[in-house]
Amino acid sequence: MTVQLLATDRNLNWLGDPITGWTKLVCDLNFNAPASGSVELPALPEVMELLQPGNRLVVMRDGEIWCAGPMEEPQDYTWDLGENAGVGTVVVRFSDDLARIAGYITYPEPAKSFASQTTTSDRKRQIAASTTEEIIRTLVSENCGPTALSVRRIERLVLDTITGVGTAQLINTRFEPLLDACRRAAITRSLGFRTRQVGDEIRFGVYEPRDLTDVARFSDGLGNLRSVQSTLGAPTATSELVMGGNDPADDPPEGDPAYERVYVEVTSGQHADWWRVEKVIEKSGVDDDSEGELTEAGVLAFGNDNPTASLSTVTVDTPDLKAGRDFGLGDKVAVVLPTGLEISDVVQSIGLAAEPDSGELVTTVIGNNDKTTTTRMVWTVRDLAYRLGQLEGRG
């Protein structure tokens, strides 16, 4: 068995010996989202001592860290007089350290405490940078990383080596879930971000997924394709008609420029293959598109409105092609369907399932089954950004 479990405290100090006696482990790594895992253990005193609030679980595979992060539910204990007689069993549910970052929101003025934030209702944090990576790193650093207020800083969290990915960009954010702001920036440039434990540090980094369609290939004939589900449907919008400015419900004085509406149309180009479909997006509180906010709202809306040409496949590791070694989260790979059609899509999740008696199985989810050409995350971010805009407009 190549899987090993260890525990640390929140400062990454190792606690006790490797955890033994576990019977079932499941751990899914997700693209631009926290991991999700669980492990079933005997509820021995030495084990329960490690399963305490604030502690972390580290999953090692083949001598490398597969997943490391907080125990979100350290003790789900079961005992009965039947097969579990004795000490009973405990299930631990855990994530990676990205889950810690997900617990923060973006302060308009990150150098101040929440109680000291400005009383100006529409005050937003504006970040402009030469690369998307710099924006995402700044968001994390100033809200929970090295440059954050001491009370908000995550223990041992540092910024990983700069890779210089992305292009010039500007983002505005105000009391928004931190990971949503990071995703909003990353989506427009198709970038990935992650945490990884290196020694006694939690390193947060941004990276550019690779196009591996020529070398990372899956098919029934290669023996690494387990299941396929695909859909094809028309777009629900090809033109997003974004309305900015002030809310007409305010009943403005006629001719007052302070109450003028602003209109921006964002098109996807999908009308050439299908037909024109229009949809109105309300973005009250944004006076103009000089910073690209109205255009961004339209682009994000396509995450839910693009044609439903989706692909969801589950693959398995083979000696020639292994997850983590030959491809990773966010990379684009190729799948040859049983019909002969070849489709390329993004690695969304990599899962590890292990049992001491039956060994381990690594599966990869390529694409998605949410009936959209992008992930469900885009729809969530679009919805959150819209509601955030409404909050600002009412301020």
Short mmCIF file of C-alpha atoms in Angstrom, two decimals:
data_model
loop_
_atom_site.label_atom_id
_atom_site.label_comp_id
_atom_site.label_asym_id
_atom_site.label_seq_id
_atom_site.Cartn_x
_atom_site.Cartn_y
_atom_site.Cartn_z
CA MET A 1 0.00 0.00 0.00
CA THR A 2 1.46 3.34 -1.06
CA VAL A 3 -0.93 5.55 0.93
CA GLN A 4 0.09 6.95 4.32
CA LEU A 5 -1.79 9.26 6.71
CA LEU A 6 -0.23 11.76 9.10
CA ALA A 7 -1.54 14.59 11.28
CA THR A 8 -0.16 18.07 11.98
CA ASP A 9 -1.29 21.02 14.06
CA ARG A 10 -2.23 24.33 12.42
CA ASN A 11 1.46 25.35 12.41
CA LEU A 12 2.40 22.20 10.45
CA ASN A 13 4.13 20.49 13.36
CA TRP A 14 3.90 16.71 12.97
CA LEU A 15 1.80 14.99 15.61
CA GLY A 16 2.39 11.41 16.72
CA ASP A 17 3.13 8.51 14.43
CA PRO A 18 1.56 7.76 11.03
CA ILE A 19 -2.09 6.81 11.47
CA THR A 20 -2.66 3.10 10.92
CA GLY A 21 -5.68 0.82 10.87
CA TRP A 22 -7.75 2.93 8.45
CA THR A 23 -10.19 0.95 6.34
CA LYS A 24 -11.41 3.30 3.60
CA LEU A 25 -10.03 6.53 2.14
CA VAL A 26 -11.59 8.80 -0.49
CA CYS A 27 -9.99 12.09 -1.57
CA ASP A 28 -10.94 14.30 -4.52
CA LEU A 29 -8.71 17.17 -5.65
CA ASN A 30 -10.66 19.89 -7.47
CA PHE A 31 -9.68 22.58 -9.96
CA ASN A 32 -9.81 26.05 -8.36
CA ALA A 33 -11.85 24.69 -5.46
CA PRO A 34 -11.09 23.05 -2.12
CA ALA A 35 -10.50 19.30 -2.00
CA SER A 36 -12.97 16.91 -0.41
CA GLY A 37 -11.95 13.78 1.46
CA SER A 38 -12.92 11.30 4.14
CA VAL A 39 -11.25 8.41 5.92
CA GLU A 40 -12.62 5.71 8.23
CA LEU A 41 -10.50 4.87 11.27
CA PRO A 42 -10.68 2.74 14.43
CA ALA A 43 -11.55 5.03 17.34
CA LEU A 44 -8.48 4.12 19.36
CA PRO A 45 -7.36 6.58 22.07
CA GLU A 46 -4.12 7.40 20.25
CA VAL A 47 -6.09 8.10 17.07
CA MET A 48 -8.79 10.21 18.75
CA GLU A 49 -6.06 12.28 20.36
CA LEU A 50 -4.98 13.42 16.89
CA LEU A 51 -8.50 14.19 15.65
CA GLN A 52 -8.89 17.57 17.32
CA PRO A 53 -10.21 20.94 16.12
CA GLY A 54 -7.58 22.92 14.24
CA ASN A 55 -5.47 19.91 13.29
CA ARG A 56 -4.69 18.96 9.69
CA LEU A 57 -4.59 15.65 7.83
CA VAL A 58 -1.82 14.89 5.34
CA VAL A 59 -2.36 12.16 2.75
CA MET A 60 0.87 10.77 1.30
CA ARG A 61 0.93 8.70 -1.90
CA ASP A 62 4.12 7.14 -3.21
CA GLY A 63 6.13 9.30 -0.81
CA GLU A 64 4.63 12.57 -2.08
CA ILE A 65 1.93 14.73 -0.50
CA TRP A 66 -1.36 14.08 -2.31
CA CYS A 67 -3.54 16.33 -0.14
CA ALA A 68 -2.93 18.35 3.01
CA GLY A 69 -5.38 20.50 4.89
CA PRO A 70 -7.76 21.01 7.79
CA MET A 71 -9.97 18.35 9.35
CA GLU A 72 -13.32 19.99 8.67
CA GLU A 73 -15.18 17.31 10.59
CA PRO A 74 -12.57 15.60 12.77
CA GLN A 75 -14.88 13.20 14.57
CA ASP A 76 -17.95 11.38 13.26
CA TYR A 77 -18.03 8.55 15.80
CA THR A 78 -20.07 5.32 15.61
CA TRP A 79 -20.37 2.40 18.02
CA ASP A 80 -22.89 -0.41 18.34
CA LEU A 81 -23.12 -3.93 19.78
CA GLY A 82 -22.78 -5.57 16.38
CA GLU A 83 -19.78 -5.72 14.12
CA ASN A 84 -18.42 -2.44 15.52
CA ALA A 85 -18.26 -3.72 19.10
CA GLY A 86 -15.07 -2.59 20.79
CA VAL A 87 -13.77 0.96 20.41
CA GLY A 88 -16.04 1.77 17.46
CA THR A 89 -15.13 3.67 14.31
CA VAL A 90 -14.63 7.34 13.49
CA VAL A 91 -14.91 9.03 10.10
CA VAL A 92 -12.78 12.11 9.48
CA ARG A 93 -13.78 14.57 6.75
CA PHE A 94 -11.01 16.82 5.52
CA SER A 95 -10.01 19.23 2.77
CA ASP A 96 -6.86 20.92 1.51
CA ASP A 97 -5.58 24.29 2.71
CA LEU A 98 -7.54 26.07 0.00
CA ALA A 99 -10.53 25.50 2.31
CA ARG A 100 -8.94 27.85 4.86
CA ILE A 101 -8.67 30.59 2.22
CA ALA A 102 -12.30 29.98 1.26
CA GLY A 103 -13.32 31.11 4.74
CA TYR A 104 -12.36 34.75 4.11
CA ILE A 105 -14.02 37.72 2.41
CA THR A 106 -12.37 40.63 0.62
CA TYR A 107 -12.10 43.80 2.68
CA PRO A 108 -12.43 47.09 0.74
CA GLU A 109 -9.58 48.34 2.95
CA PRO A 110 -7.58 45.24 3.91
CA ALA A 111 -5.13 47.18 6.07
CA LYS A 112 -7.98 48.07 8.45
CA SER A 113 -10.04 45.90 10.77
CA PHE A 114 -13.66 45.23 9.87
CA ALA A 115 -14.90 47.72 12.48
CA SER A 116 -12.67 50.41 10.96
CA GLN A 117 -13.78 50.04 7.35
CA THR A 118 -14.93 53.27 5.72
CA THR A 119 -18.60 54.13 6.09
CA THR A 120 -18.82 55.05 2.40
CA SER A 121 -21.22 52.40 1.17
CA ASP A 122 -19.77 51.87 -2.30
CA ARG A 123 -16.09 51.78 -1.32
CA LYS A 124 -14.43 48.91 -3.20
CA ARG A 125 -10.96 47.43 -3.31
CA GLN A 126 -9.54 48.03 -6.77
CA ILE A 127 -6.54 46.03 -7.90
CA ALA A 128 -4.82 46.67 -11.22
CA ALA A 129 -1.77 44.67 -12.25
CA SER A 130 0.32 43.69 -15.24
CA THR A 131 -0.65 40.03 -14.79
CA THR A 132 -3.69 38.14 -13.56
CA GLU A 133 -1.39 36.16 -11.29
CA GLU A 134 -0.39 39.34 -9.46
CA ILE A 135 -4.04 40.23 -8.83
CA ILE A 136 -4.86 36.81 -7.39
CA ARG A 137 -1.72 36.76 -5.24
CA THR A 138 -2.54 40.24 -3.93
CA LEU A 139 -6.10 39.23 -3.05
CA VAL A 140 -4.85 36.29 -0.99
CA SER A 141 -1.85 38.03 0.54
CA GLU A 142 -3.72 41.06 1.84
CA ASN A 143 -6.77 39.18 3.16
CA CYS A 144 -5.27 36.08 4.77
CA GLY A 145 -1.62 35.84 3.72
CA PRO A 146 1.72 37.45 4.58
CA THR A 147 0.53 41.08 4.27
CA ALA A 148 -2.85 40.59 5.98
CA LEU A 149 -3.75 41.89 9.41
CA SER A 150 -2.21 39.61 12.03
CA VAL A 151 -5.62 38.43 13.28
CA ARG A 152 -6.59 37.37 9.73
CA ARG A 153 -3.33 35.69 8.76
CA ILE A 154 -3.38 31.93 8.12
CA GLU A 155 -0.55 30.20 9.93
CA ARG A 156 2.42 29.22 7.73
CA LEU A 157 0.75 30.55 4.55
CA VAL A 158 3.19 32.11 2.07
CA LEU A 159 3.09 32.99 -1.62
CA ASP A 160 4.62 30.46 -3.98
CA THR A 161 7.19 31.28 -6.66
CA ILE A 162 5.98 33.80 -9.24
CA THR A 163 5.26 32.26 -12.65
CA GLY A 164 4.29 35.46 -14.50
CA VAL A 165 1.10 34.08 -16.04
CA GLY A 166 -1.89 36.04 -17.28
CA THR A 167 -2.21 39.50 -18.77
CA ALA A 168 -2.94 43.01 -17.54
CA GLN A 169 -6.22 43.12 -15.66
CA LEU A 170 -8.25 45.15 -13.20
CA ILE A 171 -10.66 43.83 -10.59
CA ASN A 172 -13.01 45.48 -8.11
CA THR A 173 -14.22 43.65 -5.03
CA ARG A 174 -16.11 44.49 -1.86
CA PHE A 175 -17.02 42.06 0.92
CA GLU A 176 -16.96 39.18 -1.58
CA PRO A 177 -15.95 35.60 -0.73
CA LEU A 178 -12.20 35.57 -1.33
CA LEU A 179 -12.12 32.47 -3.51
CA ASP A 180 -14.95 33.85 -5.65
CA ALA A 181 -12.88 36.96 -6.35
CA CYS A 182 -9.88 34.76 -7.21
CA ARG A 183 -11.99 32.62 -9.53
CA ARG A 184 -13.48 35.68 -11.19
CA ALA A 185 -9.99 36.87 -12.06
CA ALA A 186 -8.73 33.40 -13.03
CA ILE A 187 -11.69 32.49 -15.26
CA THR A 188 -11.13 35.31 -17.71
CA ARG A 189 -7.58 34.03 -18.38
CA SER A 190 -8.20 30.28 -17.81
CA LEU A 191 -5.68 30.12 -14.97
CA GLY A 192 -5.49 27.81 -11.99
CA PHE A 193 -4.54 28.37 -8.35
CA ARG A 194 -3.77 25.96 -5.52
CA THR A 195 -2.14 25.40 -2.17
CA ARG A 196 0.59 22.87 -1.48
CA GLN A 197 2.54 21.93 1.60
CA VAL A 198 6.31 22.17 1.20
CA GLY A 199 8.24 21.50 4.38
CA ASP A 200 6.76 23.72 7.08
CA GLU A 201 5.05 26.10 4.63
CA ILE A 202 1.64 26.27 2.96
CA ARG A 203 2.39 27.78 -0.44
CA PHE A 204 -0.33 29.50 -2.46
CA GLY A 205 0.42 29.77 -6.15
CA VAL A 206 -1.11 30.60 -9.52
CA TYR A 207 -0.36 28.56 -12.62
CA GLU A 208 -1.29 28.22 -16.27
CA PRO A 209 -2.82 24.85 -17.17
CA ARG A 210 -1.19 23.06 -20.08
CA ASP A 211 -2.57 21.87 -23.40
CA LEU A 212 -1.69 18.16 -23.32
CA THR A 213 -4.12 16.96 -25.96
CA ASP A 214 -1.29 15.44 -28.01
CA VAL A 215 0.16 13.37 -25.17
CA ALA A 216 -2.58 12.88 -22.56
CA ARG A 217 -5.18 10.83 -24.38
CA PHE A 218 -7.97 8.61 -23.16
CA SER A 219 -10.02 6.00 -25.01
CA ASP A 220 -11.58 2.59 -24.61
CA GLY A 221 -8.84 1.14 -26.79
CA LEU A 222 -6.12 2.50 -24.49
CA GLY A 223 -7.86 0.97 -21.49
CA ASN A 224 -8.02 4.20 -19.51
CA LEU A 225 -11.56 5.41 -20.26
CA ARG A 226 -14.16 4.29 -17.73
CA SER A 227 -17.36 6.18 -18.59
CA VAL A 228 -18.62 8.99 -20.83
CA GLN A 229 -21.61 11.33 -20.69
CA SER A 230 -22.09 14.11 -23.22
CA THR A 231 -24.82 16.59 -24.13
CA LEU A 232 -25.45 19.07 -26.92
CA GLY A 233 -27.97 21.90 -26.79
CA ALA A 234 -28.63 25.45 -27.93
CA PRO A 235 -27.34 28.53 -26.10
CA THR A 236 -29.73 30.40 -23.83
CA ALA A 237 -28.06 33.68 -24.82
CA THR A 238 -25.66 34.79 -27.53
CA SER A 239 -25.88 38.53 -26.71
CA GLU A 240 -25.69 39.70 -23.11
CA LEU A 241 -27.27 43.16 -22.89
CA VAL A 242 -25.70 44.68 -19.78
CA MET A 243 -27.36 47.70 -18.17
CA GLY A 244 -25.27 49.83 -15.82
CA GLY A 245 -25.79 53.22 -14.20
CA ASN A 246 -28.50 53.95 -11.68
CA ASP A 247 -31.59 51.88 -11.00
CA PRO A 248 -34.60 53.35 -12.84
CA ALA A 249 -36.69 52.51 -9.78
CA ASP A 250 -35.06 55.55 -8.18
CA ASP A 251 -37.42 57.71 -10.30
CA PRO A 252 -34.67 60.13 -11.44
CA PRO A 253 -35.24 63.73 -12.51
CA GLU A 254 -35.54 63.88 -16.28
CA GLY A 255 -32.29 64.86 -17.99
CA ASP A 256 -30.13 64.55 -14.87
CA PRO A 257 -26.85 62.93 -16.09
CA ALA A 258 -26.23 61.51 -12.63
CA TYR A 259 -29.13 59.12 -13.21
CA GLU A 260 -28.32 58.03 -16.76
CA ARG A 261 -28.24 54.35 -17.68
CA VAL A 262 -25.29 52.79 -19.50
CA TYR A 263 -25.71 50.00 -22.05
CA VAL A 264 -23.07 47.52 -23.19
CA GLU A 265 -23.65 44.52 -25.47
CA VAL A 266 -21.35 41.52 -25.16
CA THR A 267 -21.62 38.83 -27.84
CA SER A 268 -20.30 35.29 -27.77
CA GLY A 269 -20.19 34.66 -31.51
CA GLN A 270 -22.36 31.57 -31.05
CA HIS A 271 -25.15 33.10 -33.13
CA ALA A 272 -23.16 32.16 -36.24
CA ASP A 273 -23.63 28.46 -35.47
CA TRP A 274 -27.06 28.72 -33.83
CA TRP A 275 -29.17 31.91 -33.79
CA ARG A 276 -29.36 35.19 -31.94
CA VAL A 277 -30.68 35.01 -28.40
CA GLU A 278 -30.73 38.15 -26.22
CA LYS A 279 -30.62 38.40 -22.43
CA VAL A 280 -30.62 41.45 -20.17
CA ILE A 281 -28.10 41.65 -17.31
CA GLU A 282 -28.73 44.26 -14.60
CA LYS A 283 -25.56 45.85 -13.20
CA SER A 284 -26.85 48.85 -11.28
CA GLY A 285 -24.31 50.98 -9.46
CA VAL A 286 -21.62 50.78 -12.18
CA ASP A 287 -21.57 54.18 -13.87
CA ASP A 288 -19.57 53.26 -16.99
CA ASP A 289 -17.46 50.54 -18.60
CA SER A 290 -14.16 52.37 -18.30
CA GLU A 291 -12.85 49.63 -15.99
CA GLY A 292 -14.47 46.80 -17.91
CA GLU A 293 -16.96 45.83 -15.19
CA LEU A 294 -19.98 45.82 -17.50
CA THR A 295 -18.14 43.80 -20.13
CA GLU A 296 -16.93 41.39 -17.45
CA ALA A 297 -20.53 40.88 -16.28
CA GLY A 298 -21.50 39.90 -19.80
CA VAL A 299 -18.55 37.54 -20.24
CA LEU A 300 -19.27 35.81 -16.92
CA ALA A 301 -22.93 35.42 -17.86
CA PHE A 302 -21.92 33.23 -20.80
CA GLY A 303 -20.75 30.69 -18.25
CA ASN A 304 -24.41 29.81 -17.83
CA ASP A 305 -25.73 30.78 -21.26
CA ASN A 306 -23.29 29.23 -23.74
CA PRO A 307 -24.31 26.20 -25.82
CA THR A 308 -24.68 23.08 -23.71
CA ALA A 309 -21.95 21.16 -25.47
CA SER A 310 -20.58 19.41 -22.41
CA LEU A 311 -18.52 16.32 -21.77
CA SER A 312 -18.10 14.40 -18.55
CA THR A 313 -15.78 11.41 -18.52
CA VAL A 314 -14.21 9.30 -15.83
CA THR A 315 -10.78 7.84 -16.56
CA VAL A 316 -8.39 5.61 -14.65
CA ASP A 317 -4.62 5.65 -14.22
CA THR A 318 -2.48 3.32 -16.27
CA PRO A 319 1.31 2.79 -16.08
CA ASP A 320 1.72 5.01 -19.16
CA LEU A 321 -0.55 7.85 -18.08
CA LYS A 322 -0.96 8.86 -14.45
CA ALA A 323 -2.72 11.78 -12.80
CA GLY A 324 -0.36 14.06 -10.95
CA ARG A 325 2.64 12.75 -12.84
CA ASP A 326 1.65 13.22 -16.49
CA PHE A 327 -1.24 15.69 -16.16
CA GLY A 328 -2.88 17.78 -13.46
CA LEU A 329 -5.90 19.86 -12.54
CA GLY A 330 -6.88 22.37 -15.22
CA ASP A 331 -4.83 20.74 -17.98
CA LYS A 332 -6.58 20.15 -21.29
CA VAL A 333 -6.54 16.51 -22.39
CA ALA A 334 -8.09 14.52 -25.24
CA VAL A 335 -10.82 11.90 -25.05
CA VAL A 336 -11.73 9.62 -27.94
CA LEU A 337 -15.37 8.62 -27.56
CA PRO A 338 -16.59 5.14 -28.49
CA THR A 339 -18.26 6.77 -31.52
CA GLY A 340 -14.82 7.78 -32.81
CA LEU A 341 -15.35 11.48 -32.12
CA GLU A 342 -12.41 13.15 -30.38
CA ILE A 343 -13.08 15.88 -27.80
CA SER A 344 -10.67 17.93 -25.72
CA ASP A 345 -11.62 19.32 -22.33
CA VAL A 346 -10.26 20.33 -18.94
CA VAL A 347 -9.36 18.08 -15.99
CA GLN A 348 -11.81 19.17 -13.29
CA SER A 349 -11.18 16.64 -10.53
CA ILE A 350 -8.72 13.89 -9.62
CA GLY A 351 -9.91 11.34 -7.09
CA LEU A 352 -8.09 8.79 -4.96
CA ALA A 353 -9.96 5.86 -3.41
CA ALA A 354 -8.03 3.36 -1.33
CA GLU A 355 -8.66 0.33 0.88
CA PRO A 356 -5.91 -1.75 2.48
CA ASP A 357 -7.23 -5.04 1.10
CA SER A 358 -8.20 -4.00 -2.43
CA GLY A 359 -5.53 -1.38 -3.13
CA GLU A 360 -6.08 2.03 -4.65
CA LEU A 361 -7.91 3.50 -7.65
CA VAL A 362 -7.22 6.93 -9.14
CA THR A 363 -9.94 8.40 -11.36
CA THR A 364 -10.08 11.65 -13.28
CA VAL A 365 -13.15 13.68 -14.19
CA ILE A 366 -12.63 15.48 -17.49
CA GLY A 367 -15.11 18.17 -18.46
CA ASN A 368 -18.32 18.47 -16.50
CA ASN A 369 -21.90 17.27 -16.47
CA ASP A 370 -23.56 20.61 -15.71
CA LYS A 371 -24.70 21.21 -19.30
CA THR A 372 -22.42 24.15 -19.96
CA THR A 373 -19.14 24.61 -21.79
CA THR A 374 -17.59 25.91 -18.57
CA THR A 375 -17.82 24.77 -14.99
CA ARG A 376 -20.75 25.32 -12.65
CA MET A 377 -18.37 27.51 -10.70
CA VAL A 378 -18.68 30.19 -13.41
CA TRP A 379 -22.44 30.34 -12.92
CA THR A 380 -21.97 30.65 -9.18
CA VAL A 381 -19.43 33.45 -9.57
CA ARG A 382 -21.72 35.25 -12.05
CA ASP A 383 -24.61 35.06 -9.61
CA LEU A 384 -22.48 36.21 -6.69
CA ALA A 385 -21.05 39.10 -8.73
CA TYR A 386 -24.55 40.17 -9.73
CA ARG A 387 -25.80 40.13 -6.15
CA LEU A 388 -22.68 41.99 -5.06
CA GLY A 389 -23.40 44.66 -7.68
CA GLN A 390 -26.95 44.98 -6.41
CA LEU A 391 -25.64 45.45 -2.86
CA GLU A 392 -23.30 48.19 -4.02
CA GLY A 393 -26.02 49.86 -6.06
CA ARG A 394 -28.33 50.06 -3.05
CA GLY A 395 -25.61 51.52 -0.80
#
